[in-house]
XYZ file of N, CA and C in Angstrom:
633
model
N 278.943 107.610 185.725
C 279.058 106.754 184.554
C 279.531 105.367 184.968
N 278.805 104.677 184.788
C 279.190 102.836 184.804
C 280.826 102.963 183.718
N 281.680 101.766 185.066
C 282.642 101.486 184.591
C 283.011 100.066 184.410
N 283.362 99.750 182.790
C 283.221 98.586 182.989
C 284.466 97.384 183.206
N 284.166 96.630 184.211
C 285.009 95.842 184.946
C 285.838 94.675 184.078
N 287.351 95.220 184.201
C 288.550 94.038 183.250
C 289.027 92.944 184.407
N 289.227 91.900 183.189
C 289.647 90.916 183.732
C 291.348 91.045 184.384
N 291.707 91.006 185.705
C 293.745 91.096 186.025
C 294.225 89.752 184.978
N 293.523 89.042 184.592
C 294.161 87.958 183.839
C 293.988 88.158 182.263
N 293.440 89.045 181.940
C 293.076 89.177 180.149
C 294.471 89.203 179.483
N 294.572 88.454 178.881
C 296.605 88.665 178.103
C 295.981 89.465 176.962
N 296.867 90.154 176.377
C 297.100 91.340 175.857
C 296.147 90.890 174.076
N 296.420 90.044 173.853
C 296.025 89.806 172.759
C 294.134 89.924 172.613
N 293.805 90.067 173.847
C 292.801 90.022 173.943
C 291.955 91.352 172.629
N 290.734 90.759 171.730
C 290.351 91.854 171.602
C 288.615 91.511 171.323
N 288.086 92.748 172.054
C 286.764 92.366 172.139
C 285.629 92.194 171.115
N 284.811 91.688 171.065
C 283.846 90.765 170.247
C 283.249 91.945 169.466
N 283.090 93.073 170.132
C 282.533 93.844 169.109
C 283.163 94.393 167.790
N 284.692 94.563 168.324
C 285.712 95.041 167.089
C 286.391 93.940 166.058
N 285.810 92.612 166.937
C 286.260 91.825 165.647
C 285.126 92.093 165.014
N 283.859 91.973 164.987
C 282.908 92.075 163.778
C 283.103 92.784 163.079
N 283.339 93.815 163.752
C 283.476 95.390 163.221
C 284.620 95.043 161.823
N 285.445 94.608 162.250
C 286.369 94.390 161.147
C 286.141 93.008 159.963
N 285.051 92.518 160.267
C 284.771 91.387 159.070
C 283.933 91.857 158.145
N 283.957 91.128 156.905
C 283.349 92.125 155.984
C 281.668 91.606 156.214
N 280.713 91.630 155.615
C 279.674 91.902 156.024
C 279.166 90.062 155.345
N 278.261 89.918 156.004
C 277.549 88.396 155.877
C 276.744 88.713 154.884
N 276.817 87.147 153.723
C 276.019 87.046 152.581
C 275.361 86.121 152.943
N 273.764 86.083 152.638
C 273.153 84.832 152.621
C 272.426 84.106 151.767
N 272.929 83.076 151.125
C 272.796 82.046 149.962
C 271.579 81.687 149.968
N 270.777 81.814 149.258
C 269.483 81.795 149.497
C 269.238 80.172 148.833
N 269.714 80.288 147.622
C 270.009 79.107 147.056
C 269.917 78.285 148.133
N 271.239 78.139 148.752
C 271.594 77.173 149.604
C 270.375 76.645 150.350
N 269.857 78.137 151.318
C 268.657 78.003 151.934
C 267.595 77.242 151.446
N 267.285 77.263 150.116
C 266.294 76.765 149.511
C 266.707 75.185 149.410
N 267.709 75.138 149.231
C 268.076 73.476 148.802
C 267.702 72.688 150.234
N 268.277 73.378 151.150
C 268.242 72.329 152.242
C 266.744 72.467 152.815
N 265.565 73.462 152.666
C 264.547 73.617 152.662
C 263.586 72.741 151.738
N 264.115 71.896 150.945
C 263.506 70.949 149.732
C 264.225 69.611 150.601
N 265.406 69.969 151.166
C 265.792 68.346 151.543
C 265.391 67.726 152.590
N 264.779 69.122 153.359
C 263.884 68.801 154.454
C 262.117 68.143 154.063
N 261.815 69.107 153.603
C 260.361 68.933 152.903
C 260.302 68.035 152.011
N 260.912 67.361 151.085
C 260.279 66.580 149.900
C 260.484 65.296 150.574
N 261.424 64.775 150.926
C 261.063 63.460 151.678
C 260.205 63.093 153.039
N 259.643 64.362 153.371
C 258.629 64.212 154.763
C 257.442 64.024 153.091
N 257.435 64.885 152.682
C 255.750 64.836 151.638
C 255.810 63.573 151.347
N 256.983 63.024 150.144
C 256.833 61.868 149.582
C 256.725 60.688 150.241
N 257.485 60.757 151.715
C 257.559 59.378 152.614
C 255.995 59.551 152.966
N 255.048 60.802 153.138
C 253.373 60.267 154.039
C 253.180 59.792 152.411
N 252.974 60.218 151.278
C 252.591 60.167 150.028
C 252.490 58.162 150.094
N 253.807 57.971 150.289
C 254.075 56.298 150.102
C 252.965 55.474 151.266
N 253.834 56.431 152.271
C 252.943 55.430 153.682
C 252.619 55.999 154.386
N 250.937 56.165 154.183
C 250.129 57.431 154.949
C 249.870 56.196 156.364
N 249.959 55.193 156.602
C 249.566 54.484 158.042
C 250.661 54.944 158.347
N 251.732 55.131 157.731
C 252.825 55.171 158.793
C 253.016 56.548 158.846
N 252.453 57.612 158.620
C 252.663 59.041 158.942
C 251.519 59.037 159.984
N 250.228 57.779 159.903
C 249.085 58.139 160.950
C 249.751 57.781 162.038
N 250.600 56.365 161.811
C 251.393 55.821 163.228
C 251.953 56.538 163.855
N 253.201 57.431 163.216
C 254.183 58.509 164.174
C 253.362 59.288 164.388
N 252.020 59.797 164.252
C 251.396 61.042 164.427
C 250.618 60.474 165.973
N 250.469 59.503 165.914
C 249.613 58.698 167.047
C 250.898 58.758 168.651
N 252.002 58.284 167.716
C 252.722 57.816 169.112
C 253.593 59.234 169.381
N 253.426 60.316 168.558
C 253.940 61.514 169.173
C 253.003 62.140 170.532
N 251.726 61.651 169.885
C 250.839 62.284 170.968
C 250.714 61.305 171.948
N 250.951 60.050 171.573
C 251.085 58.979 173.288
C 252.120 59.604 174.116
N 253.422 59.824 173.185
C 254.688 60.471 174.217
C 254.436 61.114 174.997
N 253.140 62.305 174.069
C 253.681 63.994 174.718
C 252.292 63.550 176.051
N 251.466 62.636 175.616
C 250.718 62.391 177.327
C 251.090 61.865 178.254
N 252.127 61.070 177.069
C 252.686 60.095 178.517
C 253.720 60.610 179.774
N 254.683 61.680 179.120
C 255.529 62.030 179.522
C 255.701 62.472 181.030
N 254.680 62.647 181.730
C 255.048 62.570 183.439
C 255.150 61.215 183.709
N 254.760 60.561 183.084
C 255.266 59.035 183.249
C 256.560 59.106 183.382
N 257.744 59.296 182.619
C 258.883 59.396 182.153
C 259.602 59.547 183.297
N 259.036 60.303 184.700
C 259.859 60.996 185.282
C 259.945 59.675 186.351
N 259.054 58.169 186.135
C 259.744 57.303 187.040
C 260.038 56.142 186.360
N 261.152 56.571 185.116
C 261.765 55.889 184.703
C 263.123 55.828 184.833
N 263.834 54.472 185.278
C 265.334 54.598 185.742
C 265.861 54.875 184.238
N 265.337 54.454 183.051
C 265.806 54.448 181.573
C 265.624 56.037 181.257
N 264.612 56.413 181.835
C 264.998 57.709 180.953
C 265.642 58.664 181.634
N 265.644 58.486 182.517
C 267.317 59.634 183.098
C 268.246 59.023 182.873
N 268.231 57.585 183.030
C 269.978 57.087 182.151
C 270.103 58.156 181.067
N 269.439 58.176 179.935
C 269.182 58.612 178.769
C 269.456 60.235 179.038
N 269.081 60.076 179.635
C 268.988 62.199 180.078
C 270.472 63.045 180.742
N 270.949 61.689 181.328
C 272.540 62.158 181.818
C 273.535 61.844 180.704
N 272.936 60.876 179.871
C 273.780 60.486 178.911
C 273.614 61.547 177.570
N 272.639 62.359 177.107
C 272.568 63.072 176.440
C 272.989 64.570 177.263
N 273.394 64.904 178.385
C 273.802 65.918 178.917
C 275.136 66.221 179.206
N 275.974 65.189 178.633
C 277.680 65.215 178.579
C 278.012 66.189 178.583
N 277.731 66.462 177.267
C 278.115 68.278 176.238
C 277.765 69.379 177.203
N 276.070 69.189 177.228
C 276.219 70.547 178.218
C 276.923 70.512 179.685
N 277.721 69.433 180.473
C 278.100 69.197 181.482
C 279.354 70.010 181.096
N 280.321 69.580 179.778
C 281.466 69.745 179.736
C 281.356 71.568 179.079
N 280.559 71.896 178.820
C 280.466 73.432 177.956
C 280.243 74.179 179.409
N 279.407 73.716 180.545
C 279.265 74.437 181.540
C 280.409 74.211 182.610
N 281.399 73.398 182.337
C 282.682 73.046 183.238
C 283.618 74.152 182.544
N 283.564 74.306 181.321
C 284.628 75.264 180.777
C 284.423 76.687 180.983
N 283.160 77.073 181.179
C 282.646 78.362 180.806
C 283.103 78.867 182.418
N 282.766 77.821 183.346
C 281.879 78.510 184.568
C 283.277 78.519 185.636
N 283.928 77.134 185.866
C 285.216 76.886 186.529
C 286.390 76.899 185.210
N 286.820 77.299 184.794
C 287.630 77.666 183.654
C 289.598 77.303 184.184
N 289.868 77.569 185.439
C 290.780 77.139 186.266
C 290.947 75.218 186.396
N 289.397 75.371 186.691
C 289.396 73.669 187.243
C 289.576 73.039 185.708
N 289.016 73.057 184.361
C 289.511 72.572 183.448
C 290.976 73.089 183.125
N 291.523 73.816 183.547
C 293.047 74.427 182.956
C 293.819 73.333 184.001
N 293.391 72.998 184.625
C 294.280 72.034 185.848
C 294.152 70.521 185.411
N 292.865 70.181 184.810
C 292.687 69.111 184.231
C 293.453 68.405 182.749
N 293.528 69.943 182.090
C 294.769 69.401 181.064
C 295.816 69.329 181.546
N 296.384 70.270 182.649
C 297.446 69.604 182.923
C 297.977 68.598 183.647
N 296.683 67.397 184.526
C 296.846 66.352 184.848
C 296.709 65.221 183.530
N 295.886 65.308 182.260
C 296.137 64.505 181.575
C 296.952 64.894 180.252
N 297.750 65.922 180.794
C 298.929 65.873 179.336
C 299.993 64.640 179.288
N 299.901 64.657 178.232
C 301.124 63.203 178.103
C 300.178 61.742 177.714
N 298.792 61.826 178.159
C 298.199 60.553 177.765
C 297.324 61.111 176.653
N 296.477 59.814 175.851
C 296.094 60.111 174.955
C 294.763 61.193 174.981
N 294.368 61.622 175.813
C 293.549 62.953 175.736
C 294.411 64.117 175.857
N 295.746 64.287 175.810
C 296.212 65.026 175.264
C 297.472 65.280 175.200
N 298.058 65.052 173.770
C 299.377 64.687 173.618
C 299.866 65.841 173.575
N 301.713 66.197 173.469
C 302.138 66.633 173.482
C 301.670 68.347 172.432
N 301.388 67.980 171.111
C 301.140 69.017 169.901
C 299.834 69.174 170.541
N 298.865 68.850 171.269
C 297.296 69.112 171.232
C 297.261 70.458 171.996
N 296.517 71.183 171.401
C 295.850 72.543 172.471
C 294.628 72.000 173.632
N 294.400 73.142 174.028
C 293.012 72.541 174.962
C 291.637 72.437 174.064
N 291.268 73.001 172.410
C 290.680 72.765 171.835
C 290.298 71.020 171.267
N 291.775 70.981 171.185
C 291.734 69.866 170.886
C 291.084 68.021 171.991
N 291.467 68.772 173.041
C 291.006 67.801 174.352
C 289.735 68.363 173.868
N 289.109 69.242 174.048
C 287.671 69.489 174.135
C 287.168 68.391 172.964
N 287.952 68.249 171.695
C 287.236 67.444 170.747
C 286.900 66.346 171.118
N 288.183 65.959 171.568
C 287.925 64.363 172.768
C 287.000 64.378 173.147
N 286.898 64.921 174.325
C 285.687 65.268 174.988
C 284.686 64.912 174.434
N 284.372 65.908 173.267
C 282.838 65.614 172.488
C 283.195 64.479 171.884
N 284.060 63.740 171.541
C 284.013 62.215 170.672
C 283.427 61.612 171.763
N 283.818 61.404 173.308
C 283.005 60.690 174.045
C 281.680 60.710 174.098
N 281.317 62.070 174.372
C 280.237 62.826 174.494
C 279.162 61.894 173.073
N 279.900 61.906 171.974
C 278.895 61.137 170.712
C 278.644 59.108 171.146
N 279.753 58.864 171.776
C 279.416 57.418 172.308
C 277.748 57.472 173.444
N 277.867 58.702 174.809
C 276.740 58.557 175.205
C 275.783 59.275 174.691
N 275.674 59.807 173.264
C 274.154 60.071 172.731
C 273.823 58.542 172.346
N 274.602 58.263 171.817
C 274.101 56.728 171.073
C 273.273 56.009 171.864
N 274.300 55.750 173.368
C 273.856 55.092 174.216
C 272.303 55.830 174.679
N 272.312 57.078 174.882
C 271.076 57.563 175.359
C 269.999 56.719 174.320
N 270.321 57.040 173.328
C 269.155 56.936 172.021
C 268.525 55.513 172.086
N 269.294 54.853 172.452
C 269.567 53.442 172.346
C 268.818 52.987 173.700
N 268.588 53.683 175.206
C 268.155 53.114 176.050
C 266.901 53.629 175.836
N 266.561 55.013 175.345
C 264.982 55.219 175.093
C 264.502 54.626 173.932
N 264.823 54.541 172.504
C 263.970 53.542 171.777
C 264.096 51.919 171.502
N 265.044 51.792 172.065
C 265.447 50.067 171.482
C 265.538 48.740 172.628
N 266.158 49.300 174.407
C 265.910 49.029 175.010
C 264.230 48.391 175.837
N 263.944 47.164 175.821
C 263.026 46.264 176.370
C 262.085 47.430 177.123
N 262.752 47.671 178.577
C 262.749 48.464 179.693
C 262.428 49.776 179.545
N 263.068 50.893 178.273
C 262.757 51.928 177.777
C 261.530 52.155 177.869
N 261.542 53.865 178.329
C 260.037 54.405 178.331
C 259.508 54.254 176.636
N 260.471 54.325 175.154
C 259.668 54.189 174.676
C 260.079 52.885 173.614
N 259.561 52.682 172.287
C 259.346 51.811 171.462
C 260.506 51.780 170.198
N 260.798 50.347 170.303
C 261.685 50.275 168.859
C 260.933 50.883 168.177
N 261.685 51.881 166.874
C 261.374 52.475 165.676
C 260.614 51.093 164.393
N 259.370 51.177 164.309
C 258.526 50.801 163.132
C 259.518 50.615 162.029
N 259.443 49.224 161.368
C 260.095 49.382 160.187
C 259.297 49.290 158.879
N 258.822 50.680 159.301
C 257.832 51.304 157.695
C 258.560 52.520 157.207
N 258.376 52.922 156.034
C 259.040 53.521 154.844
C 258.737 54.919 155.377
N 257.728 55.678 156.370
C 257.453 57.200 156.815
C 258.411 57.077 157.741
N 258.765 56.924 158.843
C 259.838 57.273 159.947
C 261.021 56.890 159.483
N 261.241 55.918 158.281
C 262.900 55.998 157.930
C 263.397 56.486 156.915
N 262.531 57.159 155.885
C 262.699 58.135 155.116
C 263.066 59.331 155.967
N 262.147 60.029 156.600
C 261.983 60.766 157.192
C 263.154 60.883 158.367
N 263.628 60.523 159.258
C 264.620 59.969 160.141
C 266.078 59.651 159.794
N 266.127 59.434 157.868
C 267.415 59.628 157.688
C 267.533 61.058 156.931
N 266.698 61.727 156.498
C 266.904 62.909 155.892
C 266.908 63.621 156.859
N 266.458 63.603 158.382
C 267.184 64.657 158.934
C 268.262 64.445 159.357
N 268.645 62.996 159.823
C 270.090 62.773 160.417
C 270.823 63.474 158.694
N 270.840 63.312 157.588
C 271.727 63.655 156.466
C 271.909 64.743 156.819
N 270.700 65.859 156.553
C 270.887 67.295 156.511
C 271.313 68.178 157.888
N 271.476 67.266 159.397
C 271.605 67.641 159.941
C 273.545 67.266 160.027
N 273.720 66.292 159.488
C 275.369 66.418 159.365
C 275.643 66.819 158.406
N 275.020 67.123 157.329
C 275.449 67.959 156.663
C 275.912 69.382 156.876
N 274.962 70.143 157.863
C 275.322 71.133 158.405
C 276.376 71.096 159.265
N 277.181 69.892 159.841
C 277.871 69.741 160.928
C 279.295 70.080 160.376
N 279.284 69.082 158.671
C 280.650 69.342 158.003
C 280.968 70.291 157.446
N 279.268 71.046 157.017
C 279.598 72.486 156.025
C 280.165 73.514 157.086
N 280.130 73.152 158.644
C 280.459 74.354 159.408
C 281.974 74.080 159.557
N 282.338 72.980 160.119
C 283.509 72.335 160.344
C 284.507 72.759 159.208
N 284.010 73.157 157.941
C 285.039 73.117 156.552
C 284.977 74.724 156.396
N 284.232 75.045 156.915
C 284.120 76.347 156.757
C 285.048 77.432 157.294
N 284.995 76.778 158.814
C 285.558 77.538 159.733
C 286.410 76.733 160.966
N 286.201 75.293 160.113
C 287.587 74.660 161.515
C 287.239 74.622 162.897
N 288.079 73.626 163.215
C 287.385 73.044 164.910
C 287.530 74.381 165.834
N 288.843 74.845 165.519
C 288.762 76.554 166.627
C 287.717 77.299 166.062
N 287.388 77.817 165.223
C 286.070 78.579 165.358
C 284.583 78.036 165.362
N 284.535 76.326 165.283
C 283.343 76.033 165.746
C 283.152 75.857 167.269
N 284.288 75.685 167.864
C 284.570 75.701 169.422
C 284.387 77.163 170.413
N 282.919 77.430 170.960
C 283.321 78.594 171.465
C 284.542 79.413 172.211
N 285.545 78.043 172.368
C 286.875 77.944 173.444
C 287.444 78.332 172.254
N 287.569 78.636 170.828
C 288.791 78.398 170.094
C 289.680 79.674 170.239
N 289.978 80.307 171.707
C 290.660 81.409 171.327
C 292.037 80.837 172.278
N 291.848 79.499 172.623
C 292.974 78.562 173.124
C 294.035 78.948 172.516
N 295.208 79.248 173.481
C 296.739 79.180 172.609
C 296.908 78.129 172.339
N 297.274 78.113 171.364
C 298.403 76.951 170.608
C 299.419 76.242 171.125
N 300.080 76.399 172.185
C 300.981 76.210 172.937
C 300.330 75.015 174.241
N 300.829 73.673 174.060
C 300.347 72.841 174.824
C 300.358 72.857 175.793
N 300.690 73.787 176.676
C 301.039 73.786 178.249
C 300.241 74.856 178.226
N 300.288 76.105 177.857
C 299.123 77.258 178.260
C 298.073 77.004 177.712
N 297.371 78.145 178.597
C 295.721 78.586 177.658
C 295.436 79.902 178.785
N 295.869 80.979 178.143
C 295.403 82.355 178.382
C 294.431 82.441 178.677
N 293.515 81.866 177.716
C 291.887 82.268 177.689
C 291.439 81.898 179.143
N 291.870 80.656 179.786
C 291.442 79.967 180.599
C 291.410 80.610 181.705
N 291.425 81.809 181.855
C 291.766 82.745 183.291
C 290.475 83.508 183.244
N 289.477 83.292 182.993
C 287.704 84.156 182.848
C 287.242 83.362 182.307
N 285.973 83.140 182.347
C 284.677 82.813 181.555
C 285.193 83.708 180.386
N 284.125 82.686 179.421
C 284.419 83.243 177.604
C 283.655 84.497 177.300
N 282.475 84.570 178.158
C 281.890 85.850 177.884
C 281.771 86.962 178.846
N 283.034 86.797 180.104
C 283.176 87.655 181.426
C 283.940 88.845 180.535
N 283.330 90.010 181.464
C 284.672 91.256 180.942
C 284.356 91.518 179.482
Protein backbone atom coordinates (compact mmCIF):
# COMPACT_ATOMS: atom_id res chain seq x y z
CA UNK A 1 0.00 0.00 0.00
CA UNK A 2 1.36 3.54 -1.04
CA UNK A 3 2.24 5.66 1.88
CA UNK A 4 1.67 8.97 1.78
CA UNK A 5 4.64 11.27 2.46
CA UNK A 6 4.27 14.32 5.50
CA UNK A 7 5.82 17.28 5.59
CA UNK A 8 8.75 17.34 9.26
CA UNK A 9 7.66 21.02 9.01
CA UNK A 10 3.64 20.85 8.77
CA UNK A 11 2.58 22.83 12.21
CA UNK A 12 -0.19 21.23 13.72
CA UNK A 13 -2.88 23.38 12.62
CA UNK A 14 -2.48 22.03 9.48
CA UNK A 15 -5.68 20.54 7.95
CA UNK A 16 -6.05 19.04 4.63
CA UNK A 17 -7.96 20.43 1.62
CA UNK A 18 -10.16 17.67 1.39
CA UNK A 19 -11.75 17.99 5.00
CA UNK A 20 -12.09 21.53 4.76
CA UNK A 21 -14.59 21.11 1.87
CA UNK A 22 -15.93 18.40 3.43
CA UNK A 23 -17.01 20.67 6.13
CA UNK A 24 -18.43 23.72 3.99
CA UNK A 25 -21.82 23.71 3.22
CA UNK A 26 -22.46 23.03 -0.35
CA UNK A 27 -22.04 25.78 -3.36
CA UNK A 28 -25.06 27.72 -4.81
CA UNK A 29 -24.98 29.05 -8.18
CA UNK A 30 -26.76 32.39 -9.01
CA UNK A 31 -27.80 31.98 -12.18
CA UNK A 32 -29.22 35.36 -12.17
CA UNK A 33 -25.97 36.68 -11.52
CA UNK A 34 -24.61 34.46 -14.34
CA UNK A 35 -27.01 35.82 -16.66
CA UNK A 36 -26.39 39.48 -15.83
CA UNK A 37 -22.81 39.45 -16.41
CA UNK A 38 -23.52 37.26 -19.60
CA UNK A 39 -25.73 40.41 -21.01
CA UNK A 40 -22.84 42.74 -19.81
CA UNK A 41 -20.62 40.93 -21.83
CA UNK A 42 -22.82 40.47 -24.96
CA UNK A 43 -24.99 43.59 -25.36
CA UNK A 44 -22.29 46.05 -25.73
CA UNK A 45 -20.10 43.78 -28.18
CA UNK A 46 -23.79 43.54 -30.37
CA UNK A 47 -24.66 47.18 -29.96
CA UNK A 48 -20.97 48.65 -30.34
CA UNK A 49 -20.73 46.37 -34.23
CA UNK A 50 -24.62 47.59 -34.53
CA UNK A 51 -23.16 51.46 -34.25
CA UNK A 52 -19.79 50.82 -36.00
CA UNK A 53 -19.73 47.90 -38.24
CA UNK A 54 -16.11 49.46 -39.99
CA UNK A 55 -14.94 49.36 -36.78
CA UNK A 56 -15.92 45.73 -35.84
CA UNK A 57 -14.51 45.05 -39.73
CA UNK A 58 -11.25 46.98 -38.48
CA UNK A 59 -10.56 44.88 -35.16
CA UNK A 60 -11.60 41.81 -37.11
CA UNK A 61 -8.84 42.68 -39.79
CA UNK A 62 -6.03 43.56 -37.33
CA UNK A 63 -6.76 40.44 -35.11
CA UNK A 64 -5.92 38.42 -38.05
CA UNK A 65 -2.77 40.74 -39.04
CA UNK A 66 -1.59 39.93 -35.30
CA UNK A 67 -2.31 36.30 -35.30
CA UNK A 68 -0.01 36.22 -38.88
CA UNK A 69 2.15 38.40 -37.81
CA UNK A 70 3.12 36.98 -34.67
CA UNK A 71 6.55 35.09 -35.43
CA UNK A 72 7.41 38.44 -36.23
CA UNK A 73 7.01 39.33 -32.56
CA UNK A 74 9.69 37.08 -31.53
CA UNK A 75 12.35 39.86 -32.92
CA UNK A 76 10.97 42.39 -31.13
CA UNK A 77 13.02 44.08 -28.23
CA UNK A 78 9.25 45.69 -27.34
CA UNK A 79 7.59 42.72 -27.09
CA UNK A 80 9.53 40.81 -24.58
CA UNK A 81 9.89 44.08 -22.68
CA UNK A 82 6.13 43.60 -22.60
CA UNK A 83 6.31 39.84 -21.90
CA UNK A 84 8.67 40.16 -18.74
CA UNK A 85 6.66 42.93 -17.70
CA UNK A 86 3.37 41.08 -17.82
CA UNK A 87 5.14 37.96 -16.12
CA UNK A 88 5.80 39.63 -12.59
CA UNK A 89 2.83 37.70 -11.02
CA UNK A 90 3.67 34.52 -12.40
CA UNK A 91 7.49 35.14 -11.39
CA UNK A 92 6.38 36.01 -7.83
CA UNK A 93 3.47 32.98 -7.50
CA UNK A 94 6.31 30.61 -8.78
CA UNK A 95 8.98 32.14 -6.13
CA UNK A 96 6.44 31.37 -3.35
CA UNK A 97 5.20 28.06 -4.34
CA UNK A 98 8.53 26.51 -5.47
CA UNK A 99 11.50 28.16 -3.00
CA UNK A 100 9.07 28.95 -0.14
CA UNK A 101 12.30 29.33 2.39
CA UNK A 102 13.92 31.86 -0.04
CA UNK A 103 10.69 34.13 0.20
CA UNK A 104 10.42 33.43 4.15
CA UNK A 105 14.05 34.97 4.29
CA UNK A 106 13.04 37.79 2.12
CA UNK A 107 10.40 39.05 4.56
CA UNK A 108 12.63 38.90 6.94
CA UNK A 109 15.23 41.11 5.21
CA UNK A 110 12.54 43.69 4.39
CA UNK A 111 10.61 43.83 7.70
CA UNK A 112 10.65 47.20 9.16
CA UNK A 113 10.49 49.04 5.65
CA UNK A 114 7.55 49.86 3.86
CA UNK A 115 6.97 46.40 2.17
CA UNK A 116 6.48 45.29 5.35
CA UNK A 117 5.67 46.89 8.45
CA UNK A 118 5.55 45.81 11.65
CA UNK A 119 1.32 44.55 11.81
CA UNK A 120 1.77 43.12 8.03
CA UNK A 121 1.68 39.23 7.50
CA UNK A 122 3.44 37.75 4.51
CA UNK A 123 -0.03 38.01 2.73
CA UNK A 124 0.11 41.22 3.01
CA UNK A 125 3.80 41.81 1.31
CA UNK A 126 2.45 39.54 -1.35
CA UNK A 127 -0.24 42.41 -1.95
CA UNK A 128 2.66 44.74 -2.42
CA UNK A 129 4.04 42.66 -4.55
CA UNK A 130 1.02 42.48 -6.86
CA UNK A 131 0.51 46.46 -6.51
CA UNK A 132 3.90 46.52 -8.31
CA UNK A 133 3.16 43.76 -10.37
CA UNK A 134 -0.18 46.22 -11.69
CA UNK A 135 2.47 49.22 -12.46
CA UNK A 136 4.32 46.60 -15.01
CA UNK A 137 1.05 45.41 -16.74
CA UNK A 138 0.43 48.99 -17.56
CA UNK A 139 3.79 49.41 -18.64
CA UNK A 140 3.61 46.11 -20.70
CA UNK A 141 0.26 47.32 -22.31
CA UNK A 142 1.63 50.51 -22.97
CA UNK A 143 4.92 49.27 -24.84
CA UNK A 144 2.79 46.90 -27.14
CA UNK A 145 -0.06 49.27 -28.19
CA UNK A 146 0.94 52.90 -27.76
CA UNK A 147 4.64 52.81 -28.03
CA UNK A 148 6.11 54.21 -31.73
CA UNK A 149 8.55 51.05 -31.75
CA UNK A 150 5.78 48.51 -30.51
CA UNK A 151 5.06 45.41 -32.45
CA UNK A 152 1.61 46.71 -32.43
CA UNK A 153 -0.80 49.86 -33.05
CA UNK A 154 -2.34 52.67 -30.96
CA UNK A 155 -6.00 51.62 -30.25
CA UNK A 156 -8.49 53.30 -33.14
CA UNK A 157 -10.54 55.93 -31.71
CA UNK A 158 -13.88 54.45 -33.01
CA UNK A 159 -16.93 53.63 -30.89
CA UNK A 160 -16.44 49.25 -31.57
CA UNK A 161 -13.04 48.73 -29.65
CA UNK A 162 -13.95 51.28 -26.87
CA UNK A 163 -17.24 50.19 -26.11
CA UNK A 164 -16.17 46.94 -26.28
CA UNK A 165 -12.65 47.33 -24.35
CA UNK A 166 -14.29 49.11 -21.50
CA UNK A 167 -17.00 46.57 -20.83
CA UNK A 168 -14.58 44.05 -20.42
CA UNK A 169 -12.08 45.98 -18.37
CA UNK A 170 -15.70 46.84 -16.10
CA UNK A 171 -16.85 43.30 -15.85
CA UNK A 172 -13.59 42.04 -15.47
CA UNK A 173 -13.03 44.24 -12.18
CA UNK A 174 -15.98 43.73 -11.34
CA UNK A 175 -15.26 40.22 -10.75
CA UNK A 176 -11.99 41.28 -9.03
CA UNK A 177 -14.06 43.26 -6.16
CA UNK A 178 -17.01 40.78 -6.02
CA UNK A 179 -14.19 38.17 -5.06
CA UNK A 180 -12.13 40.44 -2.86
CA UNK A 181 -15.60 41.32 -0.73
CA UNK A 182 -16.50 38.08 -0.70
CA UNK A 183 -13.76 36.36 0.66
CA UNK A 184 -10.86 38.90 1.55
CA UNK A 185 -7.27 39.22 0.49
CA UNK A 186 -6.37 35.78 2.61
CA UNK A 187 -8.67 33.70 0.79
CA UNK A 188 -8.14 35.26 -2.58
CA UNK A 189 -4.35 34.66 -1.94
CA UNK A 190 -3.50 31.05 -2.54
CA UNK A 191 -0.74 31.84 0.42
CA UNK A 192 -3.63 32.97 2.77
CA UNK A 193 -2.94 30.26 5.27
CA UNK A 194 0.01 32.83 6.43
CA UNK A 195 0.12 33.33 10.25
CA UNK A 196 -0.80 36.41 11.42
CA UNK A 197 2.11 36.95 13.38
CA UNK A 198 4.71 39.26 11.59
CA UNK A 199 7.79 37.45 12.11
CA UNK A 200 6.44 33.81 11.29
CA UNK A 201 4.82 31.98 8.51
CA UNK A 202 4.37 28.22 9.22
CA UNK A 203 3.04 27.69 5.93
CA UNK A 204 6.32 28.75 4.50
CA UNK A 205 8.13 25.40 5.29
CA UNK A 206 6.50 23.29 1.89
CA UNK A 207 5.06 24.22 -1.22
CA UNK A 208 1.18 25.05 -0.87
CA UNK A 209 0.19 21.98 -2.56
CA UNK A 210 3.27 19.48 -1.23
CA UNK A 211 2.10 16.69 1.29
Amino acid sequence: RAVRATSPNRDKSYVPESEKHASRPATVTDRKLQALLSLALILPFVMAAALDPSGLARASSWLVASVVAAPTYLASPAFWAAVACLSVERAVYTWIWCWPQSFKKFLERVDGTPMKRPSDSPVDVIVRLFAVNKFFQALGFALLYFAPFGPGAAAPPRVFPVVVGLSLAAVGQALNVGIYKAIGKNGVSPFGRADSSPTTAPWLGRGYFVG
